[in-house]
Amino acid sequence: MADDLEQVRAQTLAAINAASDVKSWDAVRVAVLGKSGTLTAMLKELGRTPPELRRERGAALNALRDEFGTALEARKVTLQAEALAAQLAAERMDVTLPPRLAPLGTIHPISRTMEEIAAIFGAMGFTTAEGPDIESDWHNFSALNIPGHHPARDDHDTFYLPGEPPHPLDNRVLRTHTSPVQVRTMLSEAPPIRVIVPGRTFRADHDATHSPMFHQCEGLVIDRDITLGHLKGCLIDFLRAYFGIATLPVRFRASYFPFTEPSMEVDIGWNRRTGEIGGDTDWLEILGSGMVHPKVLANCGIDPREWQGFAFGMGIERITMLKYGIADLRPFYESDLRWLRHYGFSPLAPAILHEGLSG
Ligand code: PHE
């Protein structure tokens, strides 16, 4: 090989091997094989070489071009491997470090109780229904057999909404109980019916045990041959599952509601002195219930000679306070994080009914 070629070869191979990154590698490639690269220029000059030398020199230059191409490719592979190794080293993760926990909220005790009620009654075949917070006087009272001027209206401390009612006897009210959703369900669904109705309710009352906004859960069952026995069995099962006490004493005591006949208040056994639920020391009233009044069925377009059933209603705050020993109602609505962390429930452990409630 001619001396000049030998020199170009040595310099170029040295430069290729000296390229330390993709950028300098590319600069070497352009300097040698680019449009005005050294080897390109030598190939162009071939035309001016004397014909007797041209063949030999041409073959030598082509061989050099192949050699440089191979050397460049090999260097590129090495540089890429080095770059990848450097990146992997820089981004190395220590999987043995403890995890940084994301802040996790808690489920409010009111929501938790509603979920537990839904889990227990869900297992008995009930679905959940909801209704509006702002009701007509008719849905909240009249349809439930509480006509205007009925004394039961006074017990409810109703919030009436301002404005002209669509009908003189149909003021709009903040619903005082979840019972109007009984009416809405019977009007929109043909029996048989099995629903629970958790939701917000409102009464003009405010002290340590009363809030102007609170929560209730209604229940309604309508079928052809539903009896008081079904009502009792259903509520006894519910209360024992909810409080997690298989032997919880439950007492049904005659009472009065305009929308049920007969009506019963339901009491559970507890100890008034210690506040402990269960046992037979004292009785504690816990919910209202009864057989749906025939007039209510008729008001809702259901023939009372063909269908009958039972209804019940309970205060969510009350049964929550009793289960967890919470003495004051007000913190339920104050959003104090310390209270919520203490009484709240993990969102990762939902209310599941499995031989009682888990969690
Ligand atoms: N609505 C009643 C209340 O708020 C509770 C109840 C519901 C009673 C259904 C009987 C049947 O006090």
PDB file of N, CA, C and O in Angstrom, residues 213-274:
ATOM      1  N   MET A 213     -79.186  18.876  60.109  1.00  0.00           N
ATOM      2  CA  MET A 213     -79.026  17.907  59.017  1.00  0.00           C
ATOM      3  C   MET A 213     -78.526  16.627  59.646  1.00  0.00           C
ATOM      4  O   MET A 213     -77.597  16.663  60.451  1.00  0.00           O
ATOM      5  N   PHE A 214     -79.170  15.531  59.336  1.00  0.00           N
ATOM      6  CA  PHE A 214     -78.715  14.241  59.856  1.00  0.00           C
ATOM      7  C   PHE A 214     -79.042  13.182  58.811  1.00  0.00           C
ATOM      8  O   PHE A 214     -79.443  13.524  57.692  1.00  0.00           O
ATOM      9  N   HIS A 215     -78.826  11.923  59.138  1.00  0.00           N
ATOM     10  CA  HIS A 215     -79.030  10.870  58.138  1.00  0.00           C
ATOM     11  C   HIS A 215     -79.953   9.787  58.671  1.00  0.00           C
ATOM     12  O   HIS A 215     -79.917   9.467  59.856  1.00  0.00           O
ATOM     13  N   GLN A 216     -80.755   9.259  57.757  1.00  0.00           N
ATOM     14  CA  GLN A 216     -81.619   8.138  58.111  1.00  0.00           C
ATOM     15  C   GLN A 216     -81.430   7.033  57.089  1.00  0.00           C
ATOM     16  O   GLN A 216     -80.909   7.265  55.999  1.00  0.00           O
ATOM     17  N   CYS A 217     -81.894   5.843  57.452  1.00  0.00           N
ATOM     18  CA  CYS A 217     -82.034   4.807  56.437  1.00  0.00           C
ATOM     19  C   CYS A 217     -83.419   4.198  56.585  1.00  0.00           C
ATOM     20  O   CYS A 217     -83.817   3.759  57.660  1.00  0.00           O
ATOM     21  N   GLU A 218     -84.153   4.246  55.490  1.00  0.00           N
ATOM     22  CA  GLU A 218     -85.494   3.707  55.415  1.00  0.00           C
ATOM     23  C   GLU A 218     -85.420   2.290  54.863  1.00  0.00           C
ATOM     24  O   GLU A 218     -84.464   1.943  54.170  1.00  0.00           O
ATOM     25  N   GLY A 219     -86.436   1.498  55.142  1.00  0.00           N
ATOM     26  CA  GLY A 219     -86.540   0.193  54.490  1.00  0.00           C
ATOM     27  C   GLY A 219     -87.985  -0.024  54.079  1.00  0.00           C
ATOM     28  O   GLY A 219     -88.905   0.441  54.759  1.00  0.00           O
ATOM     29  N   LEU A 220     -88.197  -0.690  52.957  1.00  0.00           N
ATOM     30  CA  LEU A 220     -89.567  -0.948  52.491  1.00  0.00           C
ATOM     31  C   LEU A 220     -89.607  -2.303  51.794  1.00  0.00           C
ATOM     32  O   LEU A 220     -88.792  -2.595  50.925  1.00  0.00           O
ATOM     33  N   VAL A 221     -90.580  -3.121  52.228  1.00  0.00           N
ATOM     34  CA  VAL A 221     -90.808  -4.417  51.590  1.00  0.00           C
ATOM     35  C   VAL A 221     -92.291  -4.517  51.245  1.00  0.00           C
ATOM     36  O   VAL A 221     -93.142  -4.331  52.125  1.00  0.00           O
ATOM     37  N   ILE A 222     -92.616  -4.743  49.990  1.00  0.00           N
ATOM     38  CA  ILE A 222     -94.015  -4.934  49.582  1.00  0.00           C
ATOM     39  C   ILE A 222     -94.099  -6.217  48.755  1.00  0.00           C
ATOM     40  O   ILE A 222     -93.330  -6.394  47.807  1.00  0.00           O
ATOM     41  N   ASP A 223     -94.998  -7.096  49.170  1.00  0.00           N
ATOM     42  CA  ASP A 223     -95.205  -8.332  48.400  1.00  0.00           C
ATOM     43  C   ASP A 223     -96.613  -8.833  48.736  1.00  0.00           C
ATOM     44  O   ASP A 223     -97.348  -8.177  49.474  1.00  0.00           O
ATOM     45  N   ARG A 224     -96.980 -10.033  48.212  1.00  0.00           N
ATOM     46  CA  ARG A 224     -98.361 -10.475  48.405  1.00  0.00           C
ATOM     47  C   ARG A 224     -98.648 -10.956  49.826  1.00  0.00           C
ATOM     48  O   ARG A 224     -99.730 -10.751  50.353  1.00  0.00           O
ATOM     49  N   ASP A 225     -97.654 -11.625  50.435  1.00  0.00           N
ATOM     50  CA  ASP A 225     -97.973 -12.212  51.749  1.00  0.00           C
ATOM     51  C   ASP A 225     -96.897 -11.918  52.779  1.00  0.00           C
ATOM     52  O   ASP A 225     -96.417 -12.796  53.470  1.00  0.00           O
ATOM     53  N   ILE A 226     -96.531 -10.650  52.852  1.00  0.00           N
ATOM     54  CA  ILE A 226     -95.546 -10.226  53.861  1.00  0.00           C
ATOM     55  C   ILE A 226     -96.277  -9.994  55.185  1.00  0.00           C
ATOM     56  O   ILE A 226     -97.330  -9.357  55.226  1.00  0.00           O
ATOM     57  N   THR A 227     -95.707 -10.530  56.270  1.00  0.00           N
ATOM     58  CA  THR A 227     -96.355 -10.409  57.581  1.00  0.00           C
ATOM     59  C   THR A 227     -95.442  -9.729  58.594  1.00  0.00           C
ATOM     60  O   THR A 227     -94.269  -9.457  58.310  1.00  0.00           O
ATOM     61  N   LEU A 228     -96.015  -9.502  59.762  1.00  0.00           N
ATOM     62  CA  LEU A 228     -95.252  -8.942  60.872  1.00  0.00           C
ATOM     63  C   LEU A 228     -94.070  -9.849  61.230  1.00  0.00           C
ATOM     64  O   LEU A 228     -93.029  -9.387  61.691  1.00  0.00           O
ATOM     65  N   GLY A 229     -94.224 -11.152  60.975  1.00  0.00           N
ATOM     66  CA  GLY A 229     -93.130 -12.094  61.245  1.00  0.00           C
ATOM     67  C   GLY A 229     -91.913 -11.786  60.392  1.00  0.00           C
ATOM     68  O   GLY A 229     -90.774 -11.847  60.864  1.00  0.00           O
ATOM     69  N   HIS A 230     -92.171 -11.420  59.114  1.00  0.00           N
ATOM     70  CA  HIS A 230     -91.047 -11.058  58.241  1.00  0.00           C
ATOM     71  C   HIS A 230     -90.350  -9.809  58.759  1.00  0.00           C
ATOM     72  O   HIS A 230     -89.129  -9.724  58.783  1.00  0.00           O
ATOM     73  N   LEU A 231     -91.162  -8.827  59.167  1.00  0.00           N
ATOM     74  CA  LEU A 231     -90.598  -7.584  59.709  1.00  0.00           C
ATOM     75  C   LEU A 231     -89.679  -7.898  60.891  1.00  0.00           C
ATOM     76  O   LEU A 231     -88.533  -7.443  60.939  1.00  0.00           O
ATOM     77  N   LYS A 232     -90.186  -8.711  61.807  1.00  0.00           N
ATOM     78  CA  LYS A 232     -89.401  -8.998  63.019  1.00  0.00           C
ATOM     79  C   LYS A 232     -88.118  -9.750  62.681  1.00  0.00           C
ATOM     80  O   LYS A 232     -87.029  -9.378  63.121  1.00  0.00           O
ATOM     81  N   GLY A 233     -88.248 -10.791  61.858  1.00  0.00           N
ATOM     82  CA  GLY A 233     -87.062 -11.590  61.523  1.00  0.00           C
ATOM     83  C   GLY A 233     -86.006 -10.756  60.822  1.00  0.00           C
ATOM     84  O   GLY A 233     -84.812 -10.832  61.134  1.00  0.00           O
ATOM     85  N   CYS A 234     -86.472  -9.921  59.905  1.00  0.00           N
ATOM     86  CA  CYS A 234     -85.566  -9.097  59.113  1.00  0.00           C
ATOM     87  C   CYS A 234     -84.798  -8.115  60.008  1.00  0.00           C
ATOM     88  O   CYS A 234     -83.576  -7.973  59.908  1.00  0.00           O
ATOM     89  N   LEU A 235     -85.515  -7.442  60.913  1.00  0.00           N
ATOM     90  CA  LEU A 235     -84.858  -6.428  61.746  1.00  0.00           C
ATOM     91  C   LEU A 235     -83.992  -7.060  62.834  1.00  0.00           C
ATOM     92  O   LEU A 235     -82.924  -6.537  63.175  1.00  0.00           O
ATOM     93  N   ILE A 236     -84.434  -8.203  63.373  1.00  0.00           N
ATOM     94  CA  ILE A 236     -83.590  -8.888  64.368  1.00  0.00           C
ATOM     95  C   ILE A 236     -82.267  -9.310  63.711  1.00  0.00           C
ATOM     96  O   ILE A 236     -81.183  -9.074  64.243  1.00  0.00           O
ATOM     97  N   ASP A 237     -82.364  -9.909  62.530  1.00  0.00           N
ATOM     98  CA  ASP A 237     -81.145 -10.316  61.813  1.00  0.00           C
ATOM     99  C   ASP A 237     -80.244  -9.124  61.541  1.00  0.00           C
ATOM    100  O   ASP A 237     -79.033  -9.186  61.716  1.00  0.00           O
ATOM    101  N   PHE A 238     -80.871  -8.025  61.083  1.00  0.00           N
ATOM    102  CA  PHE A 238     -80.069  -6.836  60.772  1.00  0.00           C
ATOM    103  C   PHE A 238     -79.329  -6.338  62.008  1.00  0.00           C
ATOM    104  O   PHE A 238     -78.127  -6.103  61.981  1.00  0.00           O
ATOM    105  N   LEU A 239     -80.064  -6.156  63.116  1.00  0.00           N
ATOM    106  CA  LEU A 239     -79.459  -5.559  64.313  1.00  0.00           C
ATOM    107  C   LEU A 239     -78.343  -6.451  64.867  1.00  0.00           C
ATOM    108  O   LEU A 239     -77.296  -5.958  65.297  1.00  0.00           O
ATOM    109  N   ARG A 240     -78.543  -7.762  64.828  1.00  0.00           N
ATOM    110  CA  ARG A 240     -77.504  -8.671  65.332  1.00  0.00           C
ATOM    111  C   ARG A 240     -76.259  -8.634  64.444  1.00  0.00           C
ATOM    112  O   ARG A 240     -75.133  -8.674  64.928  1.00  0.00           O
ATOM    113  N   ALA A 241     -76.463  -8.545  63.117  1.00  0.00           N
ATOM    114  CA  ALA A 241     -75.313  -8.475  62.208  1.00  0.00           C
ATOM    115  C   ALA A 241     -74.605  -7.126  62.372  1.00  0.00           C
ATOM    116  O   ALA A 241     -73.383  -7.057  62.446  1.00  0.00           O
ATOM    117  N   TYR A 242     -75.388  -6.039  62.450  1.00  0.00           N
ATOM    118  CA  TYR A 242     -74.778  -4.708  62.516  1.00  0.00           C
ATOM    119  C   TYR A 242     -73.940  -4.528  63.785  1.00  0.00           C
ATOM    120  O   TYR A 242     -72.823  -4.030  63.743  1.00  0.00           O
ATOM    121  N   PHE A 243     -74.509  -4.946  64.928  1.00  0.00           N
ATOM    122  CA  PHE A 243     -73.760  -4.775  66.175  1.00  0.00           C
ATOM    123  C   PHE A 243     -72.797  -5.939  66.430  1.00  0.00           C
ATOM    124  O   PHE A 243     -72.017  -5.906  67.382  1.00  0.00           O
ATOM    125  N   GLY A 244     -72.856  -6.965  65.576  1.00  0.00           N
ATOM    126  CA  GLY A 244     -71.917  -8.085  65.722  1.00  0.00           C
ATOM    127  C   GLY A 244     -72.150  -8.879  66.992  1.00  0.00           C
ATOM    128  O   GLY A 244     -71.208  -9.412  67.583  1.00  0.00           O
ATOM    129  N   ILE A 245     -73.406  -8.940  67.451  1.00  0.00           N
ATOM    130  CA  ILE A 245     -73.723  -9.694  68.667  1.00  0.00           C
ATOM    131  C   ILE A 245     -74.833 -10.689  68.315  1.00  0.00           C
ATOM    132  O   ILE A 245     -75.991 -10.297  68.130  1.00  0.00           O
ATOM    133  N   ALA A 246     -74.481 -11.961  68.225  1.00  0.00           N
ATOM    134  CA  ALA A 246     -75.429 -12.980  67.738  1.00  0.00           C
ATOM    135  C   ALA A 246     -76.626 -13.153  68.674  1.00  0.00           C
ATOM    136  O   ALA A 246     -77.698 -13.591  68.247  1.00  0.00           O
ATOM    137  N   THR A 247     -76.438 -12.799  69.960  1.00  0.00           N
ATOM    138  CA  THR A 247     -77.527 -13.017  70.932  1.00  0.00           C
ATOM    139  C   THR A 247     -78.175 -11.697  71.353  1.00  0.00           C
ATOM    140  O   THR A 247     -78.880 -11.660  72.364  1.00  0.00           O
ATOM    141  N   LEU A 248     -77.933 -10.618  70.596  1.00  0.00           N
ATOM    142  CA  LEU A 248     -78.456  -9.297  70.988  1.00  0.00           C
ATOM    143  C   LEU A 248     -79.966  -9.369  71.241  1.00  0.00           C
ATOM    144  O   LEU A 248     -80.736  -9.751  70.365  1.00  0.00           O
ATOM    145  N   PRO A 249     -80.429  -9.014  72.451  1.00  0.00           N
ATOM    146  CA  PRO A 249     -81.875  -9.010  72.696  1.00  0.00           C
ATOM    147  C   PRO A 249     -82.551  -7.880  71.910  1.00  0.00           C
ATOM    148  O   PRO A 249     -82.048  -6.772  71.874  1.00  0.00           O
ATOM    149  N   VAL A 250     -83.673  -8.204  71.261  1.00  0.00           N
ATOM    150  CA  VAL A 250     -84.418  -7.212  70.477  1.00  0.00           C
ATOM    151  C   VAL A 250     -85.879  -7.263  70.923  1.00  0.00           C
ATOM    152  O   VAL A 250     -86.461  -8.344  71.045  1.00  0.00           O
ATOM    153  N   ARG A 251     -86.452  -6.077  71.191  1.00  0.00           N
ATOM    154  CA  ARG A 251     -87.839  -6.023  71.664  1.00  0.00           C
ATOM    155  C   ARG A 251     -88.672  -5.139  70.750  1.00  0.00           C
ATOM    156  O   ARG A 251     -88.221  -4.064  70.340  1.00  0.00           O
ATOM    157  N   PHE A 252     -89.873  -5.614  70.432  1.00  0.00           N
ATOM    158  CA  PHE A 252     -90.804  -4.832  69.603  1.00  0.00           C
ATOM    159  C   PHE A 252     -91.893  -4.277  70.512  1.00  0.00           C
ATOM    160  O   PHE A 252     -92.554  -5.039  71.224  1.00  0.00           O
ATOM    161  N   ARG A 253     -92.051  -2.967  70.497  1.00  0.00           N
ATOM    162  CA  ARG A 253     -92.963  -2.296  71.432  1.00  0.00           C
ATOM    163  C   ARG A 253     -93.978  -1.491  70.632  1.00  0.00           C
ATOM    164  O   ARG A 253     -93.618  -0.718  69.748  1.00  0.00           O
ATOM    165  N   ALA A 254     -95.273  -1.714  70.944  1.00  0.00           N
ATOM    166  CA  ALA A 254     -96.329  -1.032  70.182  1.00  0.00           C
ATOM    167  C   ALA A 254     -96.134   0.480  70.224  1.00  0.00           C
ATOM    168  O   ALA A 254     -95.793   1.048  71.258  1.00  0.00           O
ATOM    169  N   SER A 255     -96.337   1.116  69.082  1.00  0.00           N
ATOM    170  CA  SER A 255     -96.137   2.559  68.997  1.00  0.00           C
ATOM    171  C   SER A 255     -97.089   3.144  67.958  1.00  0.00           C
ATOM    172  O   SER A 255     -98.027   2.457  67.523  1.00  0.00           O
ATOM    173  N   TYR A 256     -96.834   4.369  67.548  1.00  0.00           N
ATOM    174  CA  TYR A 256     -97.711   4.986  66.551  1.00  0.00           C
ATOM    175  C   TYR A 256     -96.918   5.752  65.508  1.00  0.00           C
ATOM    176  O   TYR A 256     -96.049   6.566  65.830  1.00  0.00           O
ATOM    177  N   PHE A 257     -97.137   5.462  64.249  1.00  0.00           N
ATOM    178  CA  PHE A 257     -96.730   6.313  63.122  1.00  0.00           C
ATOM    179  C   PHE A 257     -97.942   6.391  62.199  1.00  0.00           C
ATOM    180  O   PHE A 257     -98.651   5.395  62.027  1.00  0.00           O
ATOM    181  N   PRO A 258     -98.197   7.561  61.609  1.00  0.00           N
ATOM    182  CA  PRO A 258     -99.385   7.688  60.751  1.00  0.00           C
ATOM    183  C   PRO A 258     -99.330   6.764  59.536  1.00  0.00           C
ATOM    184  O   PRO A 258    -100.367   6.385  58.993  1.00  0.00           O
ATOM    185  N   PHE A 259     -98.120   6.408  59.094  1.00  0.00           N
ATOM    186  CA  PHE A 259     -97.976   5.663  57.830  1.00  0.00           C
ATOM    187  C   PHE A 259     -97.835   4.170  58.012  1.00  0.00           C
ATOM    188  O   PHE A 259     -97.654   3.439  57.045  1.00  0.00           O
ATOM    189  N   THR A 260     -97.882   3.683  59.276  1.00  0.00           N
ATOM    190  CA  THR A 260     -97.842   2.229  59.488  1.00  0.00           C
ATOM    191  C   THR A 260     -98.932   1.831  60.468  1.00  0.00           C
ATOM    192  O   THR A 260     -99.306   2.602  61.346  1.00  0.00           O
ATOM    193  N   GLU A 261     -99.446   0.605  60.307  1.00  0.00           N
ATOM    194  CA  GLU A 261    -100.480   0.090  61.206  1.00  0.00           C
ATOM    195  C   GLU A 261    -100.487  -1.426  61.156  1.00  0.00           C
ATOM    196  O   GLU A 261    -100.749  -1.977  60.081  1.00  0.00           O
ATOM    197  N   PRO A 262    -100.146  -2.138  62.187  1.00  0.00           N
ATOM    198  CA  PRO A 262     -99.673  -1.592  63.459  1.00  0.00           C
ATOM    199  C   PRO A 262     -98.253  -1.044  63.346  1.00  0.00           C
ATOM    200  O   PRO A 262     -97.536  -1.392  62.423  1.00  0.00           O
ATOM    201  N   SER A 263     -97.895  -0.202  64.332  1.00  0.00           N
ATOM    202  CA  SER A 263     -96.556   0.389  64.361  1.00  0.00           C
ATOM    203  C   SER A 263     -95.804  -0.123  65.581  1.00  0.00           C
ATOM    204  O   SER A 263     -96.416  -0.413  66.617  1.00  0.00           O
ATOM    205  N   MET A 264     -94.488  -0.225  65.428  1.00  0.00           N
ATOM    206  CA  MET A 264     -93.667  -0.701  66.539  1.00  0.00           C
ATOM    207  C   MET A 264     -92.367   0.059  66.632  1.00  0.00           C
ATOM    208  O   MET A 264     -91.724   0.310  65.615  1.00  0.00           O
ATOM    209  N   GLU A 265     -91.991   0.388  67.845  1.00  0.00           N
ATOM    210  CA  GLU A 265     -90.661   0.885  68.085  1.00  0.00           C
ATOM    211  C   GLU A 265     -89.819  -0.342  68.406  1.00  0.00           C
ATOM    212  O   GLU A 265     -90.311  -1.300  69.011  1.00  0.00           O
ATOM    213  N   VAL A 266     -88.559  -0.338  67.982  1.00  0.00           N
ATOM    214  CA  VAL A 266     -87.698  -1.490  68.200  1.00  0.00           C
ATOM    215  C   VAL A 266     -86.608  -1.097  69.195  1.00  0.00           C
ATOM    216  O   VAL A 266     -85.938  -0.072  69.022  1.00  0.00           O
ATOM    217  N   ASP A 267     -86.464  -1.899  70.247  1.00  0.00           N
ATOM    218  CA  ASP A 267     -85.465  -1.639  71.287  1.00  0.00           C
ATOM    219  C   ASP A 267     -84.425  -2.758  71.280  1.00  0.00           C
ATOM    220  O   ASP A 267     -84.732  -3.904  70.947  1.00  0.00           O
ATOM    221  N   ILE A 268     -83.190  -2.408  71.674  1.00  0.00           N
ATOM    222  CA  ILE A 268     -82.177  -3.454  71.858  1.00  0.00           C
ATOM    223  C   ILE A 268     -81.698  -3.440  73.304  1.00  0.00           C
ATOM    224  O   ILE A 268     -81.814  -2.423  74.001  1.00  0.00           O
ATOM    225  N   GLY A 269     -81.170  -4.578  73.750  1.00  0.00           N
ATOM    226  CA  GLY A 269     -80.644  -4.660  75.111  1.00  0.00           C
ATOM    227  C   GLY A 269     -79.327  -3.902  75.221  1.00  0.00           C
ATOM    228  O   GLY A 269     -78.500  -3.947  74.313  1.00  0.00           O
ATOM    229  N   TRP A 270     -79.168  -3.179  76.325  1.00  0.00           N
ATOM    230  CA  TRP A 270     -77.880  -2.508  76.590  1.00  0.00           C
ATOM    231  C   TRP A 270     -77.754  -2.236  78.066  1.00  0.00           C
ATOM    232  O   TRP A 270     -78.691  -2.500  78.849  1.00  0.00           O
ATOM    233  N   ASN A 271     -76.617  -1.714  78.461  1.00  0.00           N
ATOM    234  CA  ASN A 271     -76.412  -1.367  79.851  1.00  0.00           C
ATOM    235  C   ASN A 271     -76.294   0.155  79.936  1.00  0.00           C
ATOM    236  O   ASN A 271     -75.328   0.743  79.469  1.00  0.00           O
ATOM    237  N   ARG A 272     -77.329   0.765  80.518  1.00  0.00           N
ATOM    238  CA  ARG A 272     -77.394   2.222  80.563  1.00  0.00           C
ATOM    239  C   ARG A 272     -76.182   2.822  81.296  1.00  0.00           C
ATOM    240  O   ARG A 272     -75.681   3.878  80.932  1.00  0.00           O
ATOM    241  N   ARG A 273     -75.708   2.107  82.314  1.00  0.00           N
ATOM    242  CA  ARG A 273     -74.622   2.636  83.143  1.00  0.00           C
ATOM    243  C   ARG A 273     -73.285   2.629  82.374  1.00  0.00           C
ATOM    244  O   ARG A 273     -72.563   3.622  82.349  1.00  0.00           O
ATOM    245  N   THR A 274     -72.970   1.499  81.709  1.00  0.00           N
ATOM    246  CA  THR A 274     -71.679   1.396  81.018  1.00  0.00           C
ATOM    247  C   THR A 274     -71.755   1.803  79.550  1.00  0.00           C
ATOM    248  O   THR A 274     -70.736   2.032  78.907  1.00  0.00           O
TER     249      THR A 274
END
